[in-house]
JSON list of C-alpha atoms and ligand atoms in Angstrom, two decimals:
[
{"chain": "W", "resi": 1, "resn": "MET", "atom": "CA", "xyz": [11.08, -0.95, -10.35]},
{"chain": "W", "resi": 2, "resn": "ARG", "atom": "CA", "xyz": [10.40, -4.09, -8.74]},
{"chain": "W", "resi": 3, "resn": "LEU", "atom": "CA", "xyz": [10.19, -3.03, -5.02]},
{"chain": "W", "resi": 4, "resn": "VAL", "atom": "CA", "xyz": [9.52, -5.01, -1.53]},
{"chain": "W", "resi": 5, "resn": "LEU", "atom": "CA", "xyz": [8.80, -2.91, 1.18]},
{"chain": "W", "resi": 6, "resn": "LEU", "atom": "CA", "xyz": [9.36, -4.97, 4.81]},
{"chain": "W", "resi": 7, "resn": "GLY", "atom": "CA", "xyz": [8.47, -3.79, 8.32]},
{"chain": "W", "resi": 8, "resn": "PRO", "atom": "CA", "xyz": [6.23, -4.57, 11.00]},
{"chain": "W", "resi": 9, "resn": "PRO", "atom": "CA", "xyz": [2.32, -3.60, 10.90]},
{"chain": "W", "resi": 10, "resn": "GLY", "atom": "CA", "xyz": [2.22, 0.16, 11.27]},
{"chain": "W", "resi": 11, "resn": "ALA", "atom": "CA", "xyz": [5.74, 1.01, 10.12]},
{"chain": "W", "resi": 12, "resn": "GLY", "atom": "CA", "xyz": [4.20, 2.99, 7.50]},
{"chain": "W", "resi": 13, "resn": "LYS", "atom": "CA", "xyz": [4.63, 0.79, 4.32]},
{"chain": "W", "resi": 14, "resn": "GLY", "atom": "CA", "xyz": [1.28, 1.31, 2.87]},
{"chain": "W", "resi": 15, "resn": "THR", "atom": "CA", "xyz": [1.55, 5.11, 3.15]},
{"chain": "W", "resi": 16, "resn": "GLN", "atom": "CA", "xyz": [5.04, 5.01, 1.70]},
{"chain": "W", "resi": 17, "resn": "ALA", "atom": "CA", "xyz": [3.81, 2.80, -1.04]},
{"chain": "W", "resi": 18, "resn": "ARG", "atom": "CA", "xyz": [1.00, 5.11, -2.07]},
{"chain": "W", "resi": 19, "resn": "MET", "atom": "CA", "xyz": [3.58, 8.06, -2.11]},
{"chain": "W", "resi": 20, "resn": "LEU", "atom": "CA", "xyz": [5.78, 6.03, -4.32]},
{"chain": "W", "resi": 21, "resn": "GLU", "atom": "CA", "xyz": [3.53, 4.73, -6.89]},
{"chain": "W", "resi": 22, "resn": "SER", "atom": "CA", "xyz": [3.48, 7.88, -9.20]},
{"chain": "W", "resi": 23, "resn": "LYS", "atom": "CA", "xyz": [7.14, 8.47, -8.76]},
{"chain": "W", "resi": 24, "resn": "LEU", "atom": "CA", "xyz": [8.13, 4.93, -9.41]},
{"chain": "W", "resi": 25, "resn": "GLN", "atom": "CA", "xyz": [5.43, 4.44, -12.24]},
{"chain": "W", "resi": 26, "resn": "ALA", "atom": "CA", "xyz": [4.63, 1.13, -10.68]},
{"chain": "W", "resi": 27, "resn": "PRO", "atom": "CA", "xyz": [1.31, 0.05, -8.67]},
{"chain": "W", "resi": 28, "resn": "GLN", "atom": "CA", "xyz": [1.09, -0.78, -4.81]},
{"chain": "W", "resi": 29, "resn": "ILE", "atom": "CA", "xyz": [0.46, -4.30, -4.33]},
{"chain": "W", "resi": 30, "resn": "ALA", "atom": "CA", "xyz": [-0.77, -4.68, -0.41]},
{"chain": "W", "resi": 31, "resn": "SER", "atom": "CA", "xyz": [-1.56, -8.41, 0.34]},
{"chain": "W", "resi": 32, "resn": "GLY", "atom": "CA", "xyz": [-3.41, -7.03, 3.49]},
{"chain": "W", "resi": 33, "resn": "ASP", "atom": "CA", "xyz": [-5.64, -4.79, 1.37]},
{"chain": "W", "resi": 34, "resn": "LEU", "atom": "CA", "xyz": [-6.28, -7.68, -1.24]},
{"chain": "W", "resi": 35, "resn": "LEU", "atom": "CA", "xyz": [-7.34, -9.90, 1.76]},
{"chain": "W", "resi": 36, "resn": "ARG", "atom": "CA", "xyz": [-9.61, -7.11, 3.26]},
{"chain": "W", "resi": 37, "resn": "THR", "atom": "CA", "xyz": [-11.13, -6.65, 0.09]},
{"chain": "W", "resi": 38, "resn": "ALA", "atom": "CA", "xyz": [-12.07, -10.24, -0.24]},
{"chain": "W", "resi": 39, "resn": "VAL", "atom": "CA", "xyz": [-13.33, -10.16, 3.29]},
{"chain": "W", "resi": 40, "resn": "ARG", "atom": "CA", "xyz": [-15.41, -7.47, 2.89]},
{"chain": "W", "resi": 41, "resn": "ASN", "atom": "CA", "xyz": [-16.90, -9.09, -0.34]},
{"chain": "W", "resi": 42, "resn": "ARG", "atom": "CA", "xyz": [-17.48, -12.18, 1.25]},
{"chain": "W", "resi": 43, "resn": "THR", "atom": "CA", "xyz": [-15.57, -14.43, -1.16]},
{"chain": "W", "resi": 44, "resn": "ALA", "atom": "CA", "xyz": [-14.66, -17.82, -0.31]},
{"chain": "W", "resi": 45, "resn": "LEU", "atom": "CA", "xyz": [-11.14, -16.70, 0.24]},
{"chain": "W", "resi": 46, "resn": "GLY", "atom": "CA", "xyz": [-12.35, -13.77, 2.17]},
{"chain": "W", "resi": 47, "resn": "LEU", "atom": "CA", "xyz": [-14.35, -16.21, 4.62]},
{"chain": "W", "resi": 48, "resn": "GLN", "atom": "CA", "xyz": [-11.54, -18.46, 5.34]},
{"chain": "W", "resi": 49, "resn": "ALA", "atom": "CA", "xyz": [-8.70, -15.52, 5.67]},
{"chain": "W", "resi": 50, "resn": "LYS", "atom": "CA", "xyz": [-10.94, -13.65, 8.24]},
{"chain": "W", "resi": 51, "resn": "ALA", "atom": "CA", "xyz": [-10.43, -16.11, 11.11]},
{"chain": "W", "resi": 52, "resn": "PHE", "atom": "CA", "xyz": [-7.02, -15.71, 10.81]},
{"chain": "W", "resi": 53, "resn": "MET", "atom": "CA", "xyz": [-6.63, -11.95, 10.28]},
{"chain": "W", "resi": 54, "resn": "ASP", "atom": "CA", "xyz": [-8.86, -10.98, 13.24]},
{"chain": "W", "resi": 55, "resn": "THR", "atom": "CA", "xyz": [-6.41, -12.75, 15.64]},
{"chain": "W", "resi": 56, "resn": "GLY", "atom": "CA", "xyz": [-3.51, -11.22, 14.00]},
{"chain": "W", "resi": 57, "resn": "ALA", "atom": "CA", "xyz": [-2.17, -14.71, 12.58]},
{"chain": "W", "resi": 58, "resn": "LEU", "atom": "CA", "xyz": [-0.92, -15.07, 9.13]},
{"chain": "W", "resi": 59, "resn": "VAL", "atom": "CA", "xyz": [-3.41, -16.21, 6.68]},
{"chain": "W", "resi": 60, "resn": "PRO", "atom": "CA", "xyz": [-2.16, -19.85, 5.29]},
{"chain": "W", "resi": 61, "resn": "ASP", "atom": "CA", "xyz": [0.16, -19.85, 2.10]},
{"chain": "W", "resi": 62, "resn": "GLU", "atom": "CA", "xyz": [-2.68, -21.81, 0.41]},
{"chain": "W", "resi": 63, "resn": "LEU", "atom": "CA", "xyz": [-5.02, -18.65, 0.38]},
{"chain": "W", "resi": 64, "resn": "VAL", "atom": "CA", "xyz": [-2.32, -15.96, 0.00]},
{"chain": "W", "resi": 65, "resn": "LEU", "atom": "CA", "xyz": [0.34, -17.38, -2.84]},
{"chain": "W", "resi": 66, "resn": "GLY", "atom": "CA", "xyz": [-2.52, -17.84, -5.30]},
{"chain": "W", "resi": 67, "resn": "MET", "atom": "CA", "xyz": [-4.12, -14.31, -4.75]},
{"chain": "W", "resi": 68, "resn": "ILE", "atom": "CA", "xyz": [-0.81, -12.62, -5.07]},
{"chain": "W", "resi": 69, "resn": "GLU", "atom": "CA", "xyz": [0.35, -14.60, -8.16]},
{"chain": "W", "resi": 70, "resn": "GLU", "atom": "CA", "xyz": [-2.82, -13.37, -10.03]},
{"chain": "W", "resi": 71, "resn": "ARG", "atom": "CA", "xyz": [-2.43, -9.84, -8.86]},
{"chain": "W", "resi": 72, "resn": "LEU", "atom": "CA", "xyz": [1.16, -10.08, -10.13]},
{"chain": "W", "resi": 73, "resn": "GLY", "atom": "CA", "xyz": [-0.14, -11.26, -13.59]},
{"chain": "W", "resi": 74, "resn": "GLN", "atom": "CA", "xyz": [-2.22, -8.31, -14.25]},
{"chain": "W", "resi": 75, "resn": "ALA", "atom": "CA", "xyz": [-1.20, -5.88, -16.95]},
{"chain": "W", "resi": 76, "resn": "ASP", "atom": "CA", "xyz": [0.01, -2.83, -14.28]},
{"chain": "W", "resi": 77, "resn": "ALA", "atom": "CA", "xyz": [2.32, -4.89, -12.62]},
{"chain": "W", "resi": 78, "resn": "GLN", "atom": "CA", "xyz": [4.24, -6.24, -15.83]},
{"chain": "W", "resi": 79, "resn": "SER", "atom": "CA", "xyz": [7.06, -3.66, -15.52]},
{"chain": "W", "resi": 80, "resn": "GLY", "atom": "CA", "xyz": [6.94, -2.93, -11.74]},
{"chain": "W", "resi": 81, "resn": "PHE", "atom": "CA", "xyz": [5.24, -3.31, -8.41]},
{"chain": "W", "resi": 82, "resn": "ILE", "atom": "CA", "xyz": [5.87, -2.07, -4.91]},
{"chain": "W", "resi": 83, "resn": "LEU", "atom": "CA", "xyz": [4.95, -5.25, -2.70]},
{"chain": "W", "resi": 84, "resn": "ASP", "atom": "CA", "xyz": [3.62, -4.32, 0.75]},
{"chain": "W", "resi": 85, "resn": "GLY", "atom": "CA", "xyz": [2.87, -6.69, 3.34]},
{"chain": "W", "resi": 86, "resn": "PHE", "atom": "CA", "xyz": [4.17, -9.88, 0.88]},
{"chain": "W", "resi": 87, "resn": "PRO", "atom": "CA", "xyz": [6.38, -11.78, 1.42]},
{"chain": "W", "resi": 88, "resn": "ARG", "atom": "CA", "xyz": [5.94, -12.03, 5.03]},
{"chain": "W", "resi": 89, "resn": "THR", "atom": "CA", "xyz": [7.83, -15.34, 5.29]},
{"chain": "W", "resi": 90, "resn": "VAL", "atom": "CA", "xyz": [11.10, -16.80, 4.00]},
{"chain": "W", "resi": 91, "resn": "ALA", "atom": "CA", "xyz": [8.77, -19.38, 2.23]},
{"chain": "W", "resi": 92, "resn": "GLN", "atom": "CA", "xyz": [6.73, -16.84, 0.64]},
{"chain": "W", "resi": 93, "resn": "ALA", "atom": "CA", "xyz": [9.97, -14.99, -0.37]},
{"chain": "W", "resi": 94, "resn": "GLU", "atom": "CA", "xyz": [11.21, -18.02, -2.22]},
{"chain": "W", "resi": 95, "resn": "VAL", "atom": "CA", "xyz": [7.73, -18.65, -3.88]},
{"chain": "W", "resi": 96, "resn": "LEU", "atom": "CA", "xyz": [8.11, -15.09, -4.94]},
{"chain": "W", "resi": 97, "resn": "ALA", "atom": "CA", "xyz": [11.55, -15.25, -6.40]},
{"chain": "W", "resi": 98, "resn": "SER", "atom": "CA", "xyz": [10.31, -18.54, -8.53]},
{"chain": "W", "resi": 99, "resn": "ILE", "atom": "CA", "xyz": [7.41, -16.28, -9.70]},
{"chain": "W", "resi": 100, "resn": "LEU", "atom": "CA", "xyz": [9.67, -13.54, -10.77]},
{"chain": "W", "resi": 101, "resn": "ALA", "atom": "CA", "xyz": [12.13, -16.54, -12.50]},
{"chain": "W", "resi": 102, "resn": "ARG", "atom": "CA", "xyz": [9.64, -17.82, -14.57]},
{"chain": "W", "resi": 103, "resn": "ARG", "atom": "CA", "xyz": [9.25, -14.20, -15.82]},
{"chain": "W", "resi": 104, "resn": "ASN", "atom": "CA", "xyz": [13.15, -13.88, -16.42]},
{"chain": "W", "resi": 105, "resn": "GLU", "atom": "CA", "xyz": [12.77, -10.78, -13.64]},
{"chain": "W", "resi": 106, "resn": "LYS", "atom": "CA", "xyz": [14.37, -10.02, -10.35]},
{"chain": "W", "resi": 107, "resn": "LEU", "atom": "CA", "xyz": [13.55, -7.75, -7.43]},
{"chain": "W", "resi": 108, "resn": "ASP", "atom": "CA", "xyz": [15.65, -4.59, -7.72]},
{"chain": "W", "resi": 109, "resn": "LYS", "atom": "CA", "xyz": [15.44, -3.65, -4.11]},
{"chain": "W", "resi": 110, "resn": "VAL", "atom": "CA", "xyz": [13.79, -4.65, -0.54]},
{"chain": "W", "resi": 111, "resn": "VAL", "atom": "CA", "xyz": [13.60, -1.61, 1.75]},
{"chain": "W", "resi": 112, "resn": "ALA", "atom": "CA", "xyz": [12.97, -2.46, 5.45]},
{"chain": "W", "resi": 113, "resn": "ILE", "atom": "CA", "xyz": [11.31, 0.30, 7.52]},
{"chain": "W", "resi": 114, "resn": "THR", "atom": "CA", "xyz": [12.17, -0.08, 11.12]},
{"chain": "W", "resi": 115, "resn": "VAL", "atom": "CA", "xyz": [10.18, 1.22, 14.16]},
{"chain": "W", "resi": 116, "resn": "PRO", "atom": "CA", "xyz": [10.18, 0.32, 17.91]},
{"chain": "W", "resi": 117, "resn": "ASP", "atom": "CA", "xyz": [7.24, -1.75, 18.87]},
{"chain": "W", "resi": 118, "resn": "GLU", "atom": "CA", "xyz": [5.89, 0.66, 21.61]},
{"chain": "W", "resi": 119, "resn": "GLU", "atom": "CA", "xyz": [5.57, 3.29, 18.75]},
{"chain": "W", "resi": 120, "resn": "ILE", "atom": "CA", "xyz": [3.98, 0.75, 16.60]},
{"chain": "W", "resi": 121, "resn": "VAL", "atom": "CA", "xyz": [1.51, 0.08, 19.47]},
{"chain": "W", "resi": 122, "resn": "LYS", "atom": "CA", "xyz": [0.34, 3.90, 19.75]},
{"chain": "W", "resi": 123, "resn": "ARG", "atom": "CA", "xyz": [0.11, 4.25, 15.95]},
{"chain": "W", "resi": 124, "resn": "ILE", "atom": "CA", "xyz": [-1.74, 1.25, 15.14]},
{"chain": "W", "resi": 125, "resn": "SER", "atom": "CA", "xyz": [-4.34, 1.64, 17.96]},
{"chain": "W", "resi": 126, "resn": "GLY", "atom": "CA", "xyz": [-5.51, 5.00, 16.82]},
{"chain": "W", "resi": 127, "resn": "ARG", "atom": "CA", "xyz": [-5.89, 3.99, 13.30]},
{"chain": "W", "resi": 128, "resn": "ARG", "atom": "CA", "xyz": [-9.37, 4.18, 11.85]},
{"chain": "W", "resi": 129, "resn": "THR", "atom": "CA", "xyz": [-10.47, 2.31, 8.29]},
{"chain": "W", "resi": 130, "resn": "CYS", "atom": "CA", "xyz": [-13.49, 3.03, 6.29]},
{"chain": "W", "resi": 131, "resn": "ARG", "atom": "CA", "xyz": [-15.93, 0.27, 5.99]},
{"chain": "W", "resi": 132, "resn": "SER", "atom": "CA", "xyz": [-16.87, 0.94, 2.35]},
{"chain": "W", "resi": 133, "resn": "CYS", "atom": "CA", "xyz": [-13.55, 2.01, 0.72]},
{"chain": "W", "resi": 134, "resn": "GLY", "atom": "CA", "xyz": [-10.92, 0.67, 2.74]},
{"chain": "W", "resi": 135, "resn": "ALA", "atom": "CA", "xyz": [-9.35, 4.38, 3.45]},
{"chain": "W", "resi": 136, "resn": "MET", "atom": "CA", "xyz": [-7.36, 4.59, 6.59]},
{"chain": "W", "resi": 137, "resn": "TYR", "atom": "CA", "xyz": [-7.01, 7.68, 9.19]},
{"chain": "W", "resi": 138, "resn": "HIS", "atom": "CA", "xyz": [-5.62, 7.99, 12.52]},
{"chain": "W", "resi": 139, "resn": "VAL", "atom": "CA", "xyz": [-7.35, 9.78, 15.63]},
{"chain": "W", "resi": 140, "resn": "ILE", "atom": "CA", "xyz": [-4.34, 12.04, 16.21]},
{"chain": "W", "resi": 141, "resn": "TYR", "atom": "CA", "xyz": [-2.15, 12.25, 13.06]},
{"chain": "W", "resi": 142, "resn": "GLU", "atom": "CA", "xyz": [-4.56, 11.87, 10.27]},
{"chain": "W", "resi": 143, "resn": "PRO", "atom": "CA", "xyz": [-7.73, 12.68, 11.95]},
{"chain": "W", "resi": 144, "resn": "PRO", "atom": "CA", "xyz": [-11.05, 12.44, 9.18]},
{"chain": "W", "resi": 145, "resn": "ARG", "atom": "CA", "xyz": [-12.72, 15.85, 8.81]},
{"chain": "W", "resi": 146, "resn": "ASN", "atom": "CA", "xyz": [-15.78, 14.75, 10.76]},
{"chain": "W", "resi": 147, "resn": "MET", "atom": "CA", "xyz": [-15.25, 12.05, 13.30]},
{"chain": "W", "resi": 148, "resn": "ASN", "atom": "CA", "xyz": [-16.27, 8.47, 12.12]},
{"chain": "W", "resi": 149, "resn": "VAL", "atom": "CA", "xyz": [-16.96, 9.76, 8.69]},
{"chain": "W", "resi": 150, "resn": "CYS", "atom": "CA", "xyz": [-14.80, 8.81, 5.60]},
{"chain": "W", "resi": 151, "resn": "ASP", "atom": "CA", "xyz": [-13.27, 12.07, 3.94]},
{"chain": "W", "resi": 152, "resn": "LYS", "atom": "CA", "xyz": [-13.55, 10.00, 0.39]},
{"chain": "W", "resi": 153, "resn": "CYS", "atom": "CA", "xyz": [-16.59, 8.34, 0.13]},
{"chain": "W", "resi": 154, "resn": "SER", "atom": "CA", "xyz": [-18.66, 9.35, 3.48]},
{"chain": "W", "resi": 155, "resn": "GLY", "atom": "CA", "xyz": [-18.48, 5.52, 4.74]},
{"chain": "W", "resi": 156, "resn": "ASP", "atom": "CA", "xyz": [-18.60, 4.60, 8.47]},
{"chain": "W", "resi": 157, "resn": "LEU", "atom": "CA", "xyz": [-14.89, 4.63, 10.15]},
{"chain": "W", "resi": 158, "resn": "TYR", "atom": "CA", "xyz": [-14.21, 1.57, 12.45]},
{"chain": "W", "resi": 159, "resn": "GLN", "atom": "CA", "xyz": [-11.38, -0.02, 14.04]},
{"chain": "W", "resi": 160, "resn": "ARG", "atom": "CA", "xyz": [-10.33, -2.79, 12.52]},
{"chain": "W", "resi": 161, "resn": "GLU", "atom": "CA", "xyz": [-10.44, -6.13, 14.98]},
{"chain": "W", "resi": 162, "resn": "ASP", "atom": "CA", "xyz": [-6.74, -6.68, 14.17]},
{"chain": "W", "resi": 163, "resn": "ASP", "atom": "CA", "xyz": [-5.86, -3.00, 15.60]},
{"chain": "W", "resi": 164, "resn": "ALA", "atom": "CA", "xyz": [-6.94, -3.77, 18.81]},
{"chain": "W", "resi": 165, "resn": "GLU", "atom": "CA", "xyz": [-4.04, -3.38, 21.19]},
{"chain": "W", "resi": 166, "resn": "HIS", "atom": "CA", "xyz": [-4.09, -6.97, 22.12]},
{"chain": "W", "resi": 167, "resn": "THR", "atom": "CA", "xyz": [-3.71, -8.07, 18.52]},
{"chain": "W", "resi": 168, "resn": "VAL", "atom": "CA", "xyz": [-1.40, -5.52, 17.53]},
{"chain": "W", "resi": 169, "resn": "ARG", "atom": "CA", "xyz": [1.29, -7.36, 20.21]},
{"chain": "W", "resi": 170, "resn": "ALA", "atom": "CA", "xyz": [0.37, -10.57, 18.64]},
{"chain": "W", "resi": 171, "resn": "ARG", "atom": "CA", "xyz": [1.18, -9.07, 15.13]},
{"chain": "W", "resi": 172, "resn": "LEU", "atom": "CA", "xyz": [4.53, -7.84, 16.61]},
{"chain": "W", "resi": 173, "resn": "GLN", "atom": "CA", "xyz": [5.29, -11.13, 17.78]},
{"chain": "W", "resi": 174, "resn": "VAL", "atom": "CA", "xyz": [4.22, -13.05, 14.65]},
{"chain": "W", "resi": 175, "resn": "TYR", "atom": "CA", "xyz": [6.22, -10.37, 12.50]},
{"chain": "W", "resi": 176, "resn": "ALA", "atom": "CA", "xyz": [9.45, -11.05, 14.97]},
{"chain": "W", "resi": 177, "resn": "SER", "atom": "CA", "xyz": [9.07, -14.89, 14.52]},
{"chain": "W", "resi": 178, "resn": "SER", "atom": "CA", "xyz": [8.19, -15.00, 10.81]},
{"chain": "W", "resi": 179, "resn": "THR", "atom": "CA", "xyz": [9.02, -11.96, 9.20]},
{"chain": "W", "resi": 180, "resn": "ARG", "atom": "CA", "xyz": [12.17, -10.69, 10.71]},
{"chain": "W", "resi": 181, "resn": "PRO", "atom": "CA", "xyz": [14.20, -13.63, 9.12]},
{"chain": "W", "resi": 182, "resn": "LEU", "atom": "CA", "xyz": [13.46, -12.12, 5.60]},
{"chain": "W", "resi": 183, "resn": "LEU", "atom": "CA", "xyz": [15.92, -9.39, 6.76]},
{"chain": "W", "resi": 184, "resn": "ASP", "atom": "CA", "xyz": [18.91, -11.85, 6.74]},
{"chain": "W", "resi": 185, "resn": "TYR", "atom": "CA", "xyz": [17.33, -13.59, 3.63]},
{"chain": "W", "resi": 186, "resn": "TYR", "atom": "CA", "xyz": [17.60, -10.40, 1.39]},
{"chain": "W", "resi": 187, "resn": "GLY", "atom": "CA", "xyz": [20.75, -9.19, 3.65]},
{"chain": "W", "resi": 188, "resn": "ARG", "atom": "CA", "xyz": [22.56, -12.14, 1.98]},
{"chain": "W", "resi": 189, "resn": "SER", "atom": "CA", "xyz": [21.36, -11.34, -1.73]},
{"chain": "W", "resi": 190, "resn": "ARG", "atom": "CA", "xyz": [22.50, -7.53, -1.20]},
{"chain": "W", "resi": 191, "resn": "LEU", "atom": "CA", "xyz": [19.24, -6.31, -1.92]},
{"chain": "W", "resi": 192, "resn": "LEU", "atom": "CA", "xyz": [18.37, -4.70, 1.41]},
{"chain": "W", "resi": 193, "resn": "ALA", "atom": "CA", "xyz": [18.30, -1.25, 2.66]},
{"chain": "W", "resi": 194, "resn": "GLU", "atom": "CA", "xyz": [17.07, -0.41, 6.30]},
{"chain": "W", "resi": 195, "resn": "ILE", "atom": "CA", "xyz": [15.35, 2.89, 6.66]},
{"chain": "W", "resi": 196, "resn": "ASP", "atom": "CA", "xyz": [14.45, 4.42, 10.31]},
{"chain": "W", "resi": 197, "resn": "GLY", "atom": "CA", "xyz": [10.68, 4.65, 10.07]},
{"chain": "W", "resi": 198, "resn": "ILE", "atom": "CA", "xyz": [10.52, 7.64, 12.84]},
{"chain": "W", "resi": 199, "resn": "GLY", "atom": "CA", "xyz": [9.80, 11.08, 11.09]},
{"chain": "W", "resi": 200, "resn": "ARG", "atom": "CA", "xyz": [7.65, 12.81, 8.80]},
{"chain": "W", "resi": 201, "resn": "PRO", "atom": "CA", "xyz": [6.46, 10.66, 5.99]},
{"chain": "W", "resi": 202, "resn": "GLU", "atom": "CA", "xyz": [7.95, 13.05, 3.19]},
{"chain": "W", "resi": 203, "resn": "GLU", "atom": "CA", "xyz": [11.42, 12.41, 5.22]},
{"chain": "W", "resi": 204, "resn": "ILE", "atom": "CA", "xyz": [11.17, 8.65, 5.08]},
{"chain": "W", "resi": 205, "resn": "GLU", "atom": "CA", "xyz": [9.91, 8.84, 1.23]},
{"chain": "W", "resi": 206, "resn": "HIS", "atom": "CA", "xyz": [13.33, 10.99, 0.70]},
{"chain": "W", "resi": 207, "resn": "GLN", "atom": "CA", "xyz": [15.40, 8.06, 2.33]},
{"chain": "W", "resi": 208, "resn": "ILE", "atom": "CA", "xyz": [13.85, 5.67, 0.77]},
{"chain": "W", "resi": 209, "resn": "LEU", "atom": "CA", "xyz": [14.35, 7.14, -2.54]},
{"chain": "W", "resi": 210, "resn": "SER", "atom": "CA", "xyz": [17.98, 7.72, -1.95]},
{"chain": "W", "resi": 211, "resn": "ALA", "atom": "CA", "xyz": [18.29, 4.02, -1.06]},
{"chain": "W", "resi": 212, "resn": "LEU", "atom": "CA", "xyz": [16.76, 3.38, -4.62]},
{"chain": "W", "resi": 213, "resn": "GLY", "atom": "CA", "xyz": [19.41, 5.57, -5.95]},
{"chain": "W", "resi": 214, "resn": "ILE", "atom": "CA", "xyz": [16.61, 8.21, -7.17]},
{"chain": "W", "resi": 215, "resn": "ASN", "atom": "CA", "xyz": [17.27, 11.88, -6.32]},
{"chain": "D", "resi": 301, "resn": "AMP", "atom": "P1", "xyz": [-1.44, -6.04, 6.72]},
{"chain": "D", "resi": 301, "resn": "AMP", "atom": "O1", "xyz": [-2.75, -5.10, 6.37]},
{"chain": "D", "resi": 301, "resn": "AMP", "atom": "O2", "xyz": [-0.34, -6.15, 5.94]},
{"chain": "D", "resi": 301, "resn": "AMP", "atom": "O3", "xyz": [-0.93, -5.71, 8.35]},
{"chain": "D", "resi": 301, "resn": "AMP", "atom": "O4", "xyz": [-2.15, -7.42, 7.06]},
{"chain": "D", "resi": 301, "resn": "AMP", "atom": "C1", "xyz": [-3.47, -7.66, 7.76]},
{"chain": "D", "resi": 301, "resn": "AMP", "atom": "C2", "xyz": [-3.42, -9.09, 7.92]},
{"chain": "D", "resi": 301, "resn": "AMP", "atom": "O5", "xyz": [-3.49, -9.87, 6.53]},
{"chain": "D", "resi": 301, "resn": "AMP", "atom": "C3", "xyz": [-2.19, -9.85, 8.75]},
{"chain": "D", "resi": 301, "resn": "AMP", "atom": "O6", "xyz": [-2.14, -9.80, 10.27]},
{"chain": "D", "resi": 301, "resn": "AMP", "atom": "C4", "xyz": [-2.12, -11.37, 8.18]},
{"chain": "D", "resi": 301, "resn": "AMP", "atom": "O7", "xyz": [-3.36, -11.74, 8.88]},
{"chain": "D", "resi": 301, "resn": "AMP", "atom": "C5", "xyz": [-2.90, -10.96, 6.66]},
{"chain": "D", "resi": 301, "resn": "AMP", "atom": "N1", "xyz": [-1.81, -10.90, 5.72]},
{"chain": "D", "resi": 301, "resn": "AMP", "atom": "C6", "xyz": [-1.59, -9.85, 5.16]},
{"chain": "D", "resi": 301, "resn": "AMP", "atom": "N2", "xyz": [-0.23, -10.23, 4.37]},
{"chain": "D", "resi": 301, "resn": "AMP", "atom": "C7", "xyz": [-0.05, -11.64, 4.47]},
{"chain": "D", "resi": 301, "resn": "AMP", "atom": "C8", "xyz": [1.08, -12.29, 4.12]},
{"chain": "D", "resi": 301, "resn": "AMP", "atom": "N3", "xyz": [1.49, -12.16, 2.82]},
{"chain": "D", "resi": 301, "resn": "AMP", "atom": "N4", "xyz": [0.88, -13.85, 4.52]},
{"chain": "D", "resi": 301, "resn": "AMP", "atom": "C9", "xyz": [-0.09, -14.34, 5.21]},
{"chain": "D", "resi": 301, "resn": "AMP", "atom": "N5", "xyz": [-0.91, -13.26, 5.83]},
{"chain": "D", "resi": 301, "resn": "AMP", "atom": "C10", "xyz": [-1.06, -12.00, 5.49]}
]
């Protein structure tokens, strides 16, 4: 299954992608996670990407596209993938289509998860991320066992610079102007299913699986 998850930051794309990985036998490929790993490892790409990410802007295509193409070329992504956070613009979607065309492949489905802006601000500003392993928590919806300590690796939990409220609002504007046009783009090719992102993760997963014709 070659799937794209679309939706604003905080819509639950990452949660759903992780839940779907085993059912679809396809890896989650999250451009934001790949970029954050590069930032953490202080690679040349990470150092250049950080300033854009901190303000909620999109990282330029010359940094993102090579990284995604390399990831899609890895062995585990040959028979399927769940893209989360990529593509984010029509130009990126066109590049994705041409990467897949070179492999004689096509997307199977694009699922857009919709959530109102105010709910997103509430969700994201409560997020906490592990500095060491990148695991995510929420102070209300998914608290760690001990405040500010990662359950998985005991790393330090912090609020990402781009999860602060003013940056979340900037990211929502970027979503509206750059990413939302993808709904029309994929709607035209009849790949798109829209899912209401309010509800328990299991309910949303169920809706996604129905849209994929599974269950
Ligand atoms: P995310 O975790 O998907 O919300 O991404 C966090 C940040 O990484 C975004 O606010 C952007 O700065 C950057 N980013 C992630 N994916 C992309 C992409 N496909 N194109 C450009 N920038 C991206």
